[in-house]
């Protein structure tokens, strides 16, 4: 059987098709610019001999329904899918599941209603996910749709970690609390870390650092999340590509009172114009590394602030956990930037965290690897994330009951 994973946004749908006997992704692609005059369709696939192919087309894709139709047609034409009856499940990524979803769920009307209900908490994401879910259900009623939530892995946090210290009614009446995001990635790398450590996940204490354009840190005790850096929305926590991360809320009050900001202007400032881009004008860490190496002071400050904040979270989560088996770096920056990893771990030798400089710097190494020195009590691991695979596997498990 096969599992199709859809990540449906407001104007694009990313997808991957997995074969469930060996979990190889036999096709992946993108339908973009839905609703615009000219849409874009990209497909990569493997043939029976394992050779890779790709195709690209431009044509109008007026709706999500047309987009998903095109995806299935492309998969059929390339020969990777003969019939939709081969699909054991369609797994959908959903950013926000509120407090209700601790696990993946097979989609029915009540699940759709629950995802709709938390739209105010994820206005940029959940409507696009819902469009994809509803079209998949309508087009393929015989194939179960499963939703896998970015928030689910974090629902084991205790109230001391998920509540804000504001009056109780904001929590009980308006659900204002910390939810956490990137959960699918944190869960995936935690499982891989346990395999690398040779221990069951429920015996592992881990700090997982997902550092991409969005970034978050998670403290995992005995395999379960006990704290994470993102909050009500993905804005809280680490310094990110375009988001500020932690900030004194009084800055918002000041901007409203003295500089005429309103809610939309605050949203733009802190979600789109801050973080790395706000500090140095660029949000691609490769470019920032080059600028800093050439003496650009703003780029150097951006790297300094990023690693200073990271180190604070490593220290805080170490204190919460008491004992740490491994720290895991993942995401585009975590997997690729030796400099960010070096500076985040620098000076933590007394905590048992010591990098092997050669293993950390090696450009030849790819894939899962240990970068801590043999003497370091805490293992430091680089583990490429694979959220789509995690969604596919969780979806398959959900339909097997
Ligand atoms: P993601 O959101 O996980 O796709 O990660 C995107 C981020 O990873 C961008 O800021 C990229 O600059 C960064 N990135 C990708 N490759 C590298 C690299 N070789 N060195 C430093 N950063 C990288």
PDB file of N, CA and C in Angstrom, residues 198-296:
ATOM      1  N   UNK A 198      20.559   3.768  21.271  1.00  0.00           N
ATOM      2  CA  UNK A 198      20.357   2.356  21.594  1.00  0.00           C
ATOM      3  C   UNK A 198      19.493   2.153  22.830  1.00  0.00           C
ATOM      4  N   UNK A 199      18.541   3.099  23.059  1.00  0.00           N
ATOM      5  CA  UNK A 199      17.652   2.986  24.230  1.00  0.00           C
ATOM      6  C   UNK A 199      16.215   3.195  23.768  1.00  0.00           C
ATOM      7  N   UNK A 200      15.238   2.651  24.492  1.00  0.00           N
ATOM      8  CA  UNK A 200      13.853   2.994  24.148  1.00  0.00           C
ATOM      9  C   UNK A 200      13.624   4.495  24.373  1.00  0.00           C
ATOM     10  N   UNK A 201      12.766   5.083  23.548  1.00  0.00           N
ATOM     11  CA  UNK A 201      12.510   6.528  23.670  1.00  0.00           C
ATOM     12  C   UNK A 201      12.032   6.883  25.082  1.00  0.00           C
ATOM     13  N   UNK A 202      11.248   6.004  25.691  1.00  0.00           N
ATOM     14  CA  UNK A 202      10.701   6.359  27.011  1.00  0.00           C
ATOM     15  C   UNK A 202      11.744   6.301  28.130  1.00  0.00           C
ATOM     16  N   UNK A 203      12.993   6.030  27.743  1.00  0.00           N
ATOM     17  CA  UNK A 203      14.079   6.141  28.748  1.00  0.00           C
ATOM     18  C   UNK A 203      15.027   7.292  28.406  1.00  0.00           C
ATOM     19  N   UNK A 204      14.658   8.092  27.408  1.00  0.00           N
ATOM     20  CA  UNK A 204      15.574   9.151  26.945  1.00  0.00           C
ATOM     21  C   UNK A 204      15.139  10.537  27.407  1.00  0.00           C
ATOM     22  N   UNK A 205      16.112  11.301  27.908  1.00  0.00           N
ATOM     23  CA  UNK A 205      15.921  12.734  28.164  1.00  0.00           C
ATOM     24  C   UNK A 205      16.684  13.497  27.078  1.00  0.00           C
ATOM     25  N   UNK A 206      15.979  14.352  26.367  1.00  0.00           N
ATOM     26  CA  UNK A 206      16.589  14.987  25.196  1.00  0.00           C
ATOM     27  C   UNK A 206      16.263  16.478  25.145  1.00  0.00           C
ATOM     28  N   UNK A 207      17.169  17.229  24.529  1.00  0.00           N
ATOM     29  CA  UNK A 207      16.845  18.604  24.131  1.00  0.00           C
ATOM     30  C   UNK A 207      16.919  18.607  22.614  1.00  0.00           C
ATOM     31  N   UNK A 208      15.793  18.843  21.950  1.00  0.00           N
ATOM     32  CA  UNK A 208      15.791  18.839  20.481  1.00  0.00           C
ATOM     33  C   UNK A 208      15.673  20.281  19.986  1.00  0.00           C
ATOM     34  N   UNK A 209      16.513  20.625  19.028  1.00  0.00           N
ATOM     35  CA  UNK A 209      16.576  21.994  18.505  1.00  0.00           C
ATOM     36  C   UNK A 209      16.253  21.963  17.018  1.00  0.00           C
ATOM     37  N   UNK A 210      15.054  22.405  16.669  1.00  0.00           N
ATOM     38  CA  UNK A 210      14.662  22.480  15.249  1.00  0.00           C
ATOM     39  C   UNK A 210      14.980  23.902  14.785  1.00  0.00           C
ATOM     40  N   UNK A 211      16.049  24.042  14.002  1.00  0.00           N
ATOM     41  CA  UNK A 211      16.507  25.375  13.588  1.00  0.00           C
ATOM     42  C   UNK A 211      16.404  25.511  12.078  1.00  0.00           C
ATOM     43  N   UNK A 212      15.289  26.039  11.626  1.00  0.00           N
ATOM     44  CA  UNK A 212      15.106  26.313  10.203  1.00  0.00           C
ATOM     45  C   UNK A 212      14.750  27.780  10.080  1.00  0.00           C
ATOM     46  N   UNK A 213      13.956  28.115   9.080  1.00  0.00           N
ATOM     47  CA  UNK A 213      13.496  29.501   8.989  1.00  0.00           C
ATOM     48  C   UNK A 213      12.634  29.825  10.207  1.00  0.00           C
ATOM     49  N   UNK A 214      11.813  28.863  10.637  1.00  0.00           N
ATOM     50  CA  UNK A 214      11.188  28.906  11.965  1.00  0.00           C
ATOM     51  C   UNK A 214      12.069  28.071  12.880  1.00  0.00           C
ATOM     52  N   UNK A 215      12.099  28.382  14.171  1.00  0.00           N
ATOM     53  CA  UNK A 215      13.004  27.632  15.048  1.00  0.00           C
ATOM     54  C   UNK A 215      12.353  27.421  16.408  1.00  0.00           C
ATOM     55  N   UNK A 216      12.563  26.216  16.955  1.00  0.00           N
ATOM     56  CA  UNK A 216      12.044  25.952  18.302  1.00  0.00           C
ATOM     57  C   UNK A 216      12.898  24.916  19.004  1.00  0.00           C
ATOM     58  N   UNK A 217      12.863  24.986  20.340  1.00  0.00           N
ATOM     59  CA  UNK A 217      13.596  24.035  21.187  1.00  0.00           C
ATOM     60  C   UNK A 217      12.574  23.290  22.035  1.00  0.00           C
ATOM     61  N   UNK A 218      12.861  22.008  22.293  1.00  0.00           N
ATOM     62  CA  UNK A 218      11.933  21.216  23.114  1.00  0.00           C
ATOM     63  C   UNK A 218      12.707  20.416  24.151  1.00  0.00           C
ATOM     64  N   UNK A 219      12.161  20.373  25.371  1.00  0.00           N
ATOM     65  CA  UNK A 219      12.729  19.529  26.433  1.00  0.00           C
ATOM     66  C   UNK A 219      11.881  18.273  26.525  1.00  0.00           C
ATOM     67  N   UNK A 220      12.532  17.122  26.413  1.00  0.00           N
ATOM     68  CA  UNK A 220      11.816  15.836  26.379  1.00  0.00           C
ATOM     69  C   UNK A 220      12.300  14.978  27.551  1.00  0.00           C
ATOM     70  N   UNK A 221      11.376  14.634  28.442  1.00  0.00           N
ATOM     71  CA  UNK A 221      11.730  13.754  29.566  1.00  0.00           C
ATOM     72  C   UNK A 221      11.025  12.414  29.366  1.00  0.00           C
ATOM     73  N   UNK A 222      11.814  11.332  29.449  1.00  0.00           N
ATOM     74  CA  UNK A 222      11.282   9.971  29.270  1.00  0.00           C
ATOM     75  C   UNK A 222      10.416   9.897  28.006  1.00  0.00           C
ATOM     76  N   UNK A 223      10.910  10.530  26.951  1.00  0.00           N
ATOM     77  CA  UNK A 223      10.239  10.451  25.647  1.00  0.00           C
ATOM     78  C   UNK A 223       9.076  11.405  25.452  1.00  0.00           C
ATOM     79  N   UNK A 224       8.721  12.168  26.498  1.00  0.00           N
ATOM     80  CA  UNK A 224       7.559  13.062  26.374  1.00  0.00           C
ATOM     81  C   UNK A 224       7.970  14.523  26.515  1.00  0.00           C
ATOM     82  N   UNK A 225       7.305  15.368  25.738  1.00  0.00           N
ATOM     83  CA  UNK A 225       7.621  16.797  25.793  1.00  0.00           C
ATOM     84  C   UNK A 225       7.192  17.374  27.142  1.00  0.00           C
ATOM     85  N   UNK A 226       8.128  18.054  27.818  1.00  0.00           N
ATOM     86  CA  UNK A 226       7.741  18.740  29.072  1.00  0.00           C
ATOM     87  C   UNK A 226       7.828  20.258  28.940  1.00  0.00           C
ATOM     88  N   UNK A 227       8.468  20.728  27.859  1.00  0.00           N
ATOM     89  CA  UNK A 227       8.497  22.179  27.636  1.00  0.00           C
ATOM     90  C   UNK A 227       8.941  22.435  26.193  1.00  0.00           C
ATOM     91  N   UNK A 228       8.498  23.531  25.640  1.00  0.00           N
ATOM     92  CA  UNK A 228       8.917  23.901  24.283  1.00  0.00           C
ATOM     93  C   UNK A 228       8.909  25.410  24.161  1.00  0.00           C
ATOM     94  N   UNK A 229       9.681  25.924  23.195  1.00  0.00           N
ATOM     95  CA  UNK A 229       9.917  27.374  23.197  1.00  0.00           C
ATOM     96  C   UNK A 229       8.835  28.178  22.481  1.00  0.00           C
ATOM     97  N   UNK A 230       8.072  27.561  21.567  1.00  0.00           N
ATOM     98  CA  UNK A 230       7.007  28.321  20.913  1.00  0.00           C
ATOM     99  C   UNK A 230       5.761  28.321  21.804  1.00  0.00           C
ATOM    100  N   UNK A 231       4.883  29.299  21.633  1.00  0.00           N
ATOM    101  CA  UNK A 231       3.804  29.482  22.590  1.00  0.00           C
ATOM    102  C   UNK A 231       2.417  29.377  21.998  1.00  0.00           C
ATOM    103  N   UNK A 232       1.615  30.409  22.233  1.00  0.00           N
ATOM    104  CA  UNK A 232       0.263  30.466  21.643  1.00  0.00           C
ATOM    105  C   UNK A 232       0.366  30.359  20.130  1.00  0.00           C
ATOM    106  N   UNK A 233       1.411  30.998  19.585  1.00  0.00           N
ATOM    107  CA  UNK A 233       1.690  30.958  18.147  1.00  0.00           C
ATOM    108  C   UNK A 233       3.184  30.653  17.987  1.00  0.00           C
ATOM    109  N   UNK A 234       3.637  30.453  16.746  1.00  0.00           N
ATOM    110  CA  UNK A 234       5.067  30.156  16.552  1.00  0.00           C
ATOM    111  C   UNK A 234       5.995  31.358  16.739  1.00  0.00           C
ATOM    112  N   UNK A 235       5.496  32.444  17.317  1.00  0.00           N
ATOM    113  CA  UNK A 235       6.322  33.646  17.450  1.00  0.00           C
ATOM    114  C   UNK A 235       7.270  33.605  18.656  1.00  0.00           C
ATOM    115  N   UNK A 236       6.898  32.861  19.695  1.00  0.00           N
ATOM    116  CA  UNK A 236       7.676  32.892  20.936  1.00  0.00           C
ATOM    117  C   UNK A 236       8.970  32.072  20.820  1.00  0.00           C
ATOM    118  N   UNK A 237       9.980  32.466  21.588  1.00  0.00           N
ATOM    119  CA  UNK A 237      11.152  31.592  21.743  1.00  0.00           C
ATOM    120  C   UNK A 237      12.396  32.089  21.058  1.00  0.00           C
ATOM    121  N   UNK A 238      12.966  31.205  20.220  1.00  0.00           N
ATOM    122  CA  UNK A 238      14.267  31.458  19.599  1.00  0.00           C
ATOM    123  C   UNK A 238      14.202  32.571  18.564  1.00  0.00           C
ATOM    124  N   UNK A 239      15.362  33.112  18.218  1.00  0.00           N
ATOM    125  CA  UNK A 239      15.451  34.078  17.107  1.00  0.00           C
ATOM    126  C   UNK A 239      15.249  33.287  15.811  1.00  0.00           C
ATOM    127  N   UNK A 240      14.370  33.768  14.920  1.00  0.00           N
ATOM    128  CA  UNK A 240      14.062  33.020  13.684  1.00  0.00           C
ATOM    129  C   UNK A 240      14.371  33.866  12.452  1.00  0.00           C
ATOM    130  N   UNK A 241      14.072  33.303  11.274  1.00  0.00           N
ATOM    131  CA  UNK A 241      14.370  34.007  10.027  1.00  0.00           C
ATOM    132  C   UNK A 241      13.773  35.402   9.989  1.00  0.00           C
ATOM    133  N   UNK A 242      12.456  35.467  10.281  1.00  0.00           N
ATOM    134  CA  UNK A 242      11.784  36.779  10.224  1.00  0.00           C
ATOM    135  C   UNK A 242      11.000  37.078  11.500  1.00  0.00           C
ATOM    136  N   UNK A 243      11.076  36.185  12.502  1.00  0.00           N
ATOM    137  CA  UNK A 243      10.324  36.387  13.751  1.00  0.00           C
ATOM    138  C   UNK A 243      11.278  36.693  14.897  1.00  0.00           C
ATOM    139  N   UNK A 244      10.802  37.576  15.792  1.00  0.00           N
ATOM    140  CA  UNK A 244      11.670  38.054  16.881  1.00  0.00           C
ATOM    141  C   UNK A 244      11.950  36.998  17.933  1.00  0.00           C
ATOM    142  N   UNK A 245      11.024  36.043  18.123  1.00  0.00           N
ATOM    143  CA  UNK A 245      11.128  35.189  19.306  1.00  0.00           C
ATOM    144  C   UNK A 245      10.827  36.012  20.550  1.00  0.00           C
ATOM    145  N   UNK A 246      11.334  35.564  21.710  1.00  0.00           N
ATOM    146  CA  UNK A 246      11.001  36.202  23.003  1.00  0.00           C
ATOM    147  C   UNK A 246      11.220  37.705  22.978  1.00  0.00           C
ATOM    148  N   UNK A 247      10.257  38.419  23.542  1.00  0.00           N
ATOM    149  CA  UNK A 247      10.378  39.876  23.633  1.00  0.00           C
ATOM    150  C   UNK A 247       9.530  40.348  24.811  1.00  0.00           C
ATOM    151  N   UNK A 248       9.956  41.408  25.461  1.00  0.00           N
ATOM    152  CA  UNK A 248       9.177  41.987  26.559  1.00  0.00           C
ATOM    153  C   UNK A 248       7.854  42.508  25.977  1.00  0.00           C
ATOM    154  N   UNK A 249       6.695  42.031  26.496  1.00  0.00           N
ATOM    155  CA  UNK A 249       5.415  42.512  25.939  1.00  0.00           C
ATOM    156  C   UNK A 249       5.248  44.022  26.065  1.00  0.00           C
ATOM    157  N   UNK A 250       5.999  44.637  26.952  1.00  0.00           N
ATOM    158  CA  UNK A 250       5.902  46.096  27.091  1.00  0.00           C
ATOM    159  C   UNK A 250       6.392  46.812  25.830  1.00  0.00           C
ATOM    160  N   UNK A 251       7.209  46.129  25.020  1.00  0.00           N
ATOM    161  CA  UNK A 251       7.629  46.733  23.744  1.00  0.00           C
ATOM    162  C   UNK A 251       6.385  46.985  22.882  1.00  0.00           C
ATOM    163  N   UNK A 252       5.434  46.025  22.906  1.00  0.00           N
ATOM    164  CA  UNK A 252       4.205  46.180  22.115  1.00  0.00           C
ATOM    165  C   UNK A 252       3.384  47.362  22.628  1.00  0.00           C
ATOM    166  N   UNK A 253       3.316  47.476  23.968  1.00  0.00           N
ATOM    167  CA  UNK A 253       2.549  48.582  24.569  1.00  0.00           C
ATOM    168  C   UNK A 253       3.181  49.913  24.137  1.00  0.00           C
ATOM    169  N   UNK A 254       4.497  49.960  24.195  1.00  0.00           N
ATOM    170  CA  UNK A 254       5.225  51.181  23.829  1.00  0.00           C
ATOM    171  C   UNK A 254       4.940  51.548  22.361  1.00  0.00           C
ATOM    172  N   UNK A 255       5.015  50.543  21.484  1.00  0.00           N
ATOM    173  CA  UNK A 255       4.798  50.807  20.053  1.00  0.00           C
ATOM    174  C   UNK A 255       3.387  51.322  19.797  1.00  0.00           C
ATOM    175  N   UNK A 256       2.402  50.779  20.535  1.00  0.00           N
ATOM    176  CA  UNK A 256       1.017  51.222  20.346  1.00  0.00           C
ATOM    177  C   UNK A 256       0.820  52.642  20.898  1.00  0.00           C
ATOM    178  N   UNK A 257       1.377  52.864  22.068  1.00  0.00           N
ATOM    179  CA  UNK A 257       1.147  54.169  22.717  1.00  0.00           C
ATOM    180  C   UNK A 257       1.907  55.309  22.051  1.00  0.00           C
ATOM    181  N   UNK A 258       3.141  55.012  21.647  1.00  0.00           N
ATOM    182  CA  UNK A 258       4.004  56.120  21.216  1.00  0.00           C
ATOM    183  C   UNK A 258       4.302  56.148  19.723  1.00  0.00           C
ATOM    184  N   UNK A 259       4.131  55.021  19.027  1.00  0.00           N
ATOM    185  CA  UNK A 259       4.477  55.014  17.599  1.00  0.00           C
ATOM    186  C   UNK A 259       3.285  54.673  16.708  1.00  0.00           C
ATOM    187  N   UNK A 260       2.083  54.623  17.287  1.00  0.00           N
ATOM    188  CA  UNK A 260       0.863  54.469  16.491  1.00  0.00           C
ATOM    189  C   UNK A 260       0.670  53.092  15.878  1.00  0.00           C
ATOM    190  N   UNK A 261       1.275  52.060  16.451  1.00  0.00           N
ATOM    191  CA  UNK A 261       1.084  50.704  15.901  1.00  0.00           C
ATOM    192  C   UNK A 261      -0.304  50.174  16.253  1.00  0.00           C
ATOM    193  N   UNK A 262      -0.891  49.386  15.316  1.00  0.00           N
ATOM    194  CA  UNK A 262      -2.102  48.630  15.644  1.00  0.00           C
ATOM    195  C   UNK A 262      -1.780  47.139  15.516  1.00  0.00           C
ATOM    196  N   UNK A 263      -2.807  46.286  15.695  1.00  0.00           N
ATOM    197  CA  UNK A 263      -2.554  44.837  15.730  1.00  0.00           C
ATOM    198  C   UNK A 263      -1.887  44.350  14.441  1.00  0.00           C
ATOM    199  N   UNK A 264      -2.366  44.818  13.276  1.00  0.00           N
ATOM    200  CA  UNK A 264      -1.782  44.344  12.013  1.00  0.00           C
ATOM    201  C   UNK A 264      -0.325  44.777  11.872  1.00  0.00           C
ATOM    202  N   UNK A 265      -0.042  46.007  12.292  1.00  0.00           N
ATOM    203  CA  UNK A 265       1.339  46.503  12.185  1.00  0.00           C
ATOM    204  C   UNK A 265       2.259  45.714  13.123  1.00  0.00           C
ATOM    205  N   UNK A 266       1.760  45.379  14.317  1.00  0.00           N
ATOM    206  CA  UNK A 266       2.563  44.576  15.252  1.00  0.00           C
ATOM    207  C   UNK A 266       2.827  43.188  14.670  1.00  0.00           C
ATOM    208  N   UNK A 267       1.791  42.610  14.078  1.00  0.00           N
ATOM    209  CA  UNK A 267       1.898  41.279  13.465  1.00  0.00           C
ATOM    210  C   UNK A 267       2.987  41.304  12.387  1.00  0.00           C
ATOM    211  N   UNK A 268       2.915  42.304  11.519  1.00  0.00           N
ATOM    212  CA  UNK A 268       3.912  42.424  10.432  1.00  0.00           C
ATOM    213  C   UNK A 268       5.321  42.576  11.006  1.00  0.00           C
ATOM    214  N   UNK A 269       5.437  43.476  11.981  1.00  0.00           N
ATOM    215  CA  UNK A 269       6.760  43.758  12.547  1.00  0.00           C
ATOM    216  C   UNK A 269       7.394  42.510  13.163  1.00  0.00           C
ATOM    217  N   UNK A 270       6.635  41.832  14.035  1.00  0.00           N
ATOM    218  CA  UNK A 270       7.255  40.742  14.807  1.00  0.00           C
ATOM    219  C   UNK A 270       7.287  39.409  14.058  1.00  0.00           C
ATOM    220  N   UNK A 271       6.350  39.200  13.119  1.00  0.00           N
ATOM    221  CA  UNK A 271       6.349  37.927  12.382  1.00  0.00           C
ATOM    222  C   UNK A 271       7.135  37.980  11.083  1.00  0.00           C
ATOM    223  N   UNK A 272       7.184  39.165  10.441  1.00  0.00           N
ATOM    224  CA  UNK A 272       7.769  39.200   9.093  1.00  0.00           C
ATOM    225  C   UNK A 272       9.019  40.067   8.955  1.00  0.00           C
ATOM    226  N   UNK A 273       9.162  41.036   9.861  1.00  0.00           N
ATOM    227  CA  UNK A 273      10.267  41.992   9.656  1.00  0.00           C
ATOM    228  C   UNK A 273      11.324  41.912  10.754  1.00  0.00           C
ATOM    229  N   UNK A 274      11.229  40.931  11.615  1.00  0.00           N
ATOM    230  CA  UNK A 274      12.144  40.859  12.763  1.00  0.00           C
ATOM    231  C   UNK A 274      13.116  39.688  12.593  1.00  0.00           C
ATOM    232  N   UNK A 275      13.595  39.133  13.693  1.00  0.00           N
ATOM    233  CA  UNK A 275      14.528  38.006  13.628  1.00  0.00           C
ATOM    234  C   UNK A 275      15.770  38.387  12.834  1.00  0.00           C
ATOM    235  N   UNK A 276      16.307  37.414  12.103  1.00  0.00           N
ATOM    236  CA  UNK A 276      17.548  37.640  11.352  1.00  0.00           C
ATOM    237  C   UNK A 276      17.385  38.781  10.358  1.00  0.00           C
ATOM    238  N   UNK A 277      16.224  38.792   9.669  1.00  0.00           N
ATOM    239  CA  UNK A 277      16.020  39.819   8.634  1.00  0.00           C
ATOM    240  C   UNK A 277      15.998  41.214   9.265  1.00  0.00           C
ATOM    241  N   UNK A 278      15.418  41.324  10.451  1.00  0.00           N
ATOM    242  CA  UNK A 278      15.375  42.613  11.135  1.00  0.00           C
ATOM    243  C   UNK A 278      16.748  43.043  11.618  1.00  0.00           C
ATOM    244  N   UNK A 279      17.538  42.066  12.044  1.00  0.00           N
ATOM    245  CA  UNK A 279      18.853  42.390  12.603  1.00  0.00           C
ATOM    246  C   UNK A 279      19.874  42.736  11.534  1.00  0.00           C
ATOM    247  N   UNK A 280      19.817  42.011  10.387  1.00  0.00           N
ATOM    248  CA  UNK A 280      20.891  42.247   9.401  1.00  0.00           C
ATOM    249  C   UNK A 280      20.398  42.307   7.960  1.00  0.00           C
ATOM    250  N   UNK A 281      19.072  42.303   7.760  1.00  0.00           N
ATOM    251  CA  UNK A 281      18.546  42.487   6.407  1.00  0.00           C
ATOM    252  C   UNK A 281      18.455  41.208   5.595  1.00  0.00           C
ATOM    253  N   UNK A 282      18.926  40.083   6.130  1.00  0.00           N
ATOM    254  CA  UNK A 282      18.957  38.828   5.362  1.00  0.00           C
ATOM    255  C   UNK A 282      18.464  37.713   6.277  1.00  0.00           C
ATOM    256  N   UNK A 283      17.682  36.746   5.736  1.00  0.00           N
ATOM    257  CA  UNK A 283      17.268  35.653   6.630  1.00  0.00           C
ATOM    258  C   UNK A 283      17.853  34.299   6.244  1.00  0.00           C
ATOM    259  N   UNK A 284      18.731  34.279   5.246  1.00  0.00           N
ATOM    260  CA  UNK A 284      19.367  33.017   4.868  1.00  0.00           C
ATOM    261  C   UNK A 284      20.700  32.892   5.607  1.00  0.00           C
ATOM    262  N   UNK A 285      20.802  31.885   6.458  1.00  0.00           N
ATOM    263  CA  UNK A 285      21.979  31.759   7.331  1.00  0.00           C
ATOM    264  C   UNK A 285      23.270  31.588   6.530  1.00  0.00           C
ATOM    265  N   UNK A 286      23.178  30.983   5.324  1.00  0.00           N
ATOM    266  CA  UNK A 286      24.397  30.842   4.503  1.00  0.00           C
ATOM    267  C   UNK A 286      24.965  32.215   4.159  1.00  0.00           C
ATOM    268  N   UNK A 287      24.042  33.113   3.760  1.00  0.00           N
ATOM    269  CA  UNK A 287      24.461  34.458   3.386  1.00  0.00           C
ATOM    270  C   UNK A 287      24.974  35.223   4.612  1.00  0.00           C
ATOM    271  N   UNK A 288      24.302  35.016   5.747  1.00  0.00           N
ATOM    272  CA  UNK A 288      24.703  35.716   6.975  1.00  0.00           C
ATOM    273  C   UNK A 288      26.108  35.271   7.398  1.00  0.00           C
ATOM    274  N   UNK A 289      26.369  33.956   7.283  1.00  0.00           N
ATOM    275  CA  UNK A 289      27.710  33.421   7.596  1.00  0.00           C
ATOM    276  C   UNK A 289      28.768  34.113   6.737  1.00  0.00           C
ATOM    277  N   UNK A 290      28.468  34.252   5.441  1.00  0.00           N
ATOM    278  CA  UNK A 290      29.443  34.873   4.522  1.00  0.00           C
ATOM    279  C   UNK A 290      29.656  36.338   4.866  1.00  0.00           C
ATOM    280  N   UNK A 291      28.528  37.036   5.146  1.00  0.00           N
ATOM    281  CA  UNK A 291      28.637  38.461   5.493  1.00  0.00           C
ATOM    282  C   UNK A 291      29.458  38.638   6.762  1.00  0.00           C
ATOM    283  N   UNK A 292      29.201  37.782   7.765  1.00  0.00           N
ATOM    284  CA  UNK A 292      29.923  37.900   9.042  1.00  0.00           C
ATOM    285  C   UNK A 292      31.409  37.625   8.817  1.00  0.00           C
ATOM    286  N   UNK A 293      31.706  36.619   7.994  1.00  0.00           N
ATOM    287  CA  UNK A 293      33.112  36.278   7.739  1.00  0.00           C
ATOM    288  C   UNK A 293      33.818  37.444   7.045  1.00  0.00           C
ATOM    289  N   UNK A 294      33.046  38.242   6.285  1.00  0.00           N
ATOM    290  CA  UNK A 294      33.640  39.391   5.589  1.00  0.00           C
ATOM    291  C   UNK A 294      33.657  40.641   6.481  1.00  0.00           C
ATOM    292  N   UNK A 295      33.264  40.474   7.747  1.00  0.00           N
ATOM    293  CA  UNK A 295      33.384  41.597   8.690  1.00  0.00           C
ATOM    294  C   UNK A 295      32.121  42.419   8.884  1.00  0.00           C
ATOM    295  N   UNK A 296      30.995  41.962   8.349  1.00  0.00           N
ATOM    296  CA  UNK A 296      29.740  42.715   8.510  1.00  0.00           C
ATOM    297  C   UNK A 296      29.274  42.613   9.975  1.00  0.00           C
TER     298      UNK A 296
END
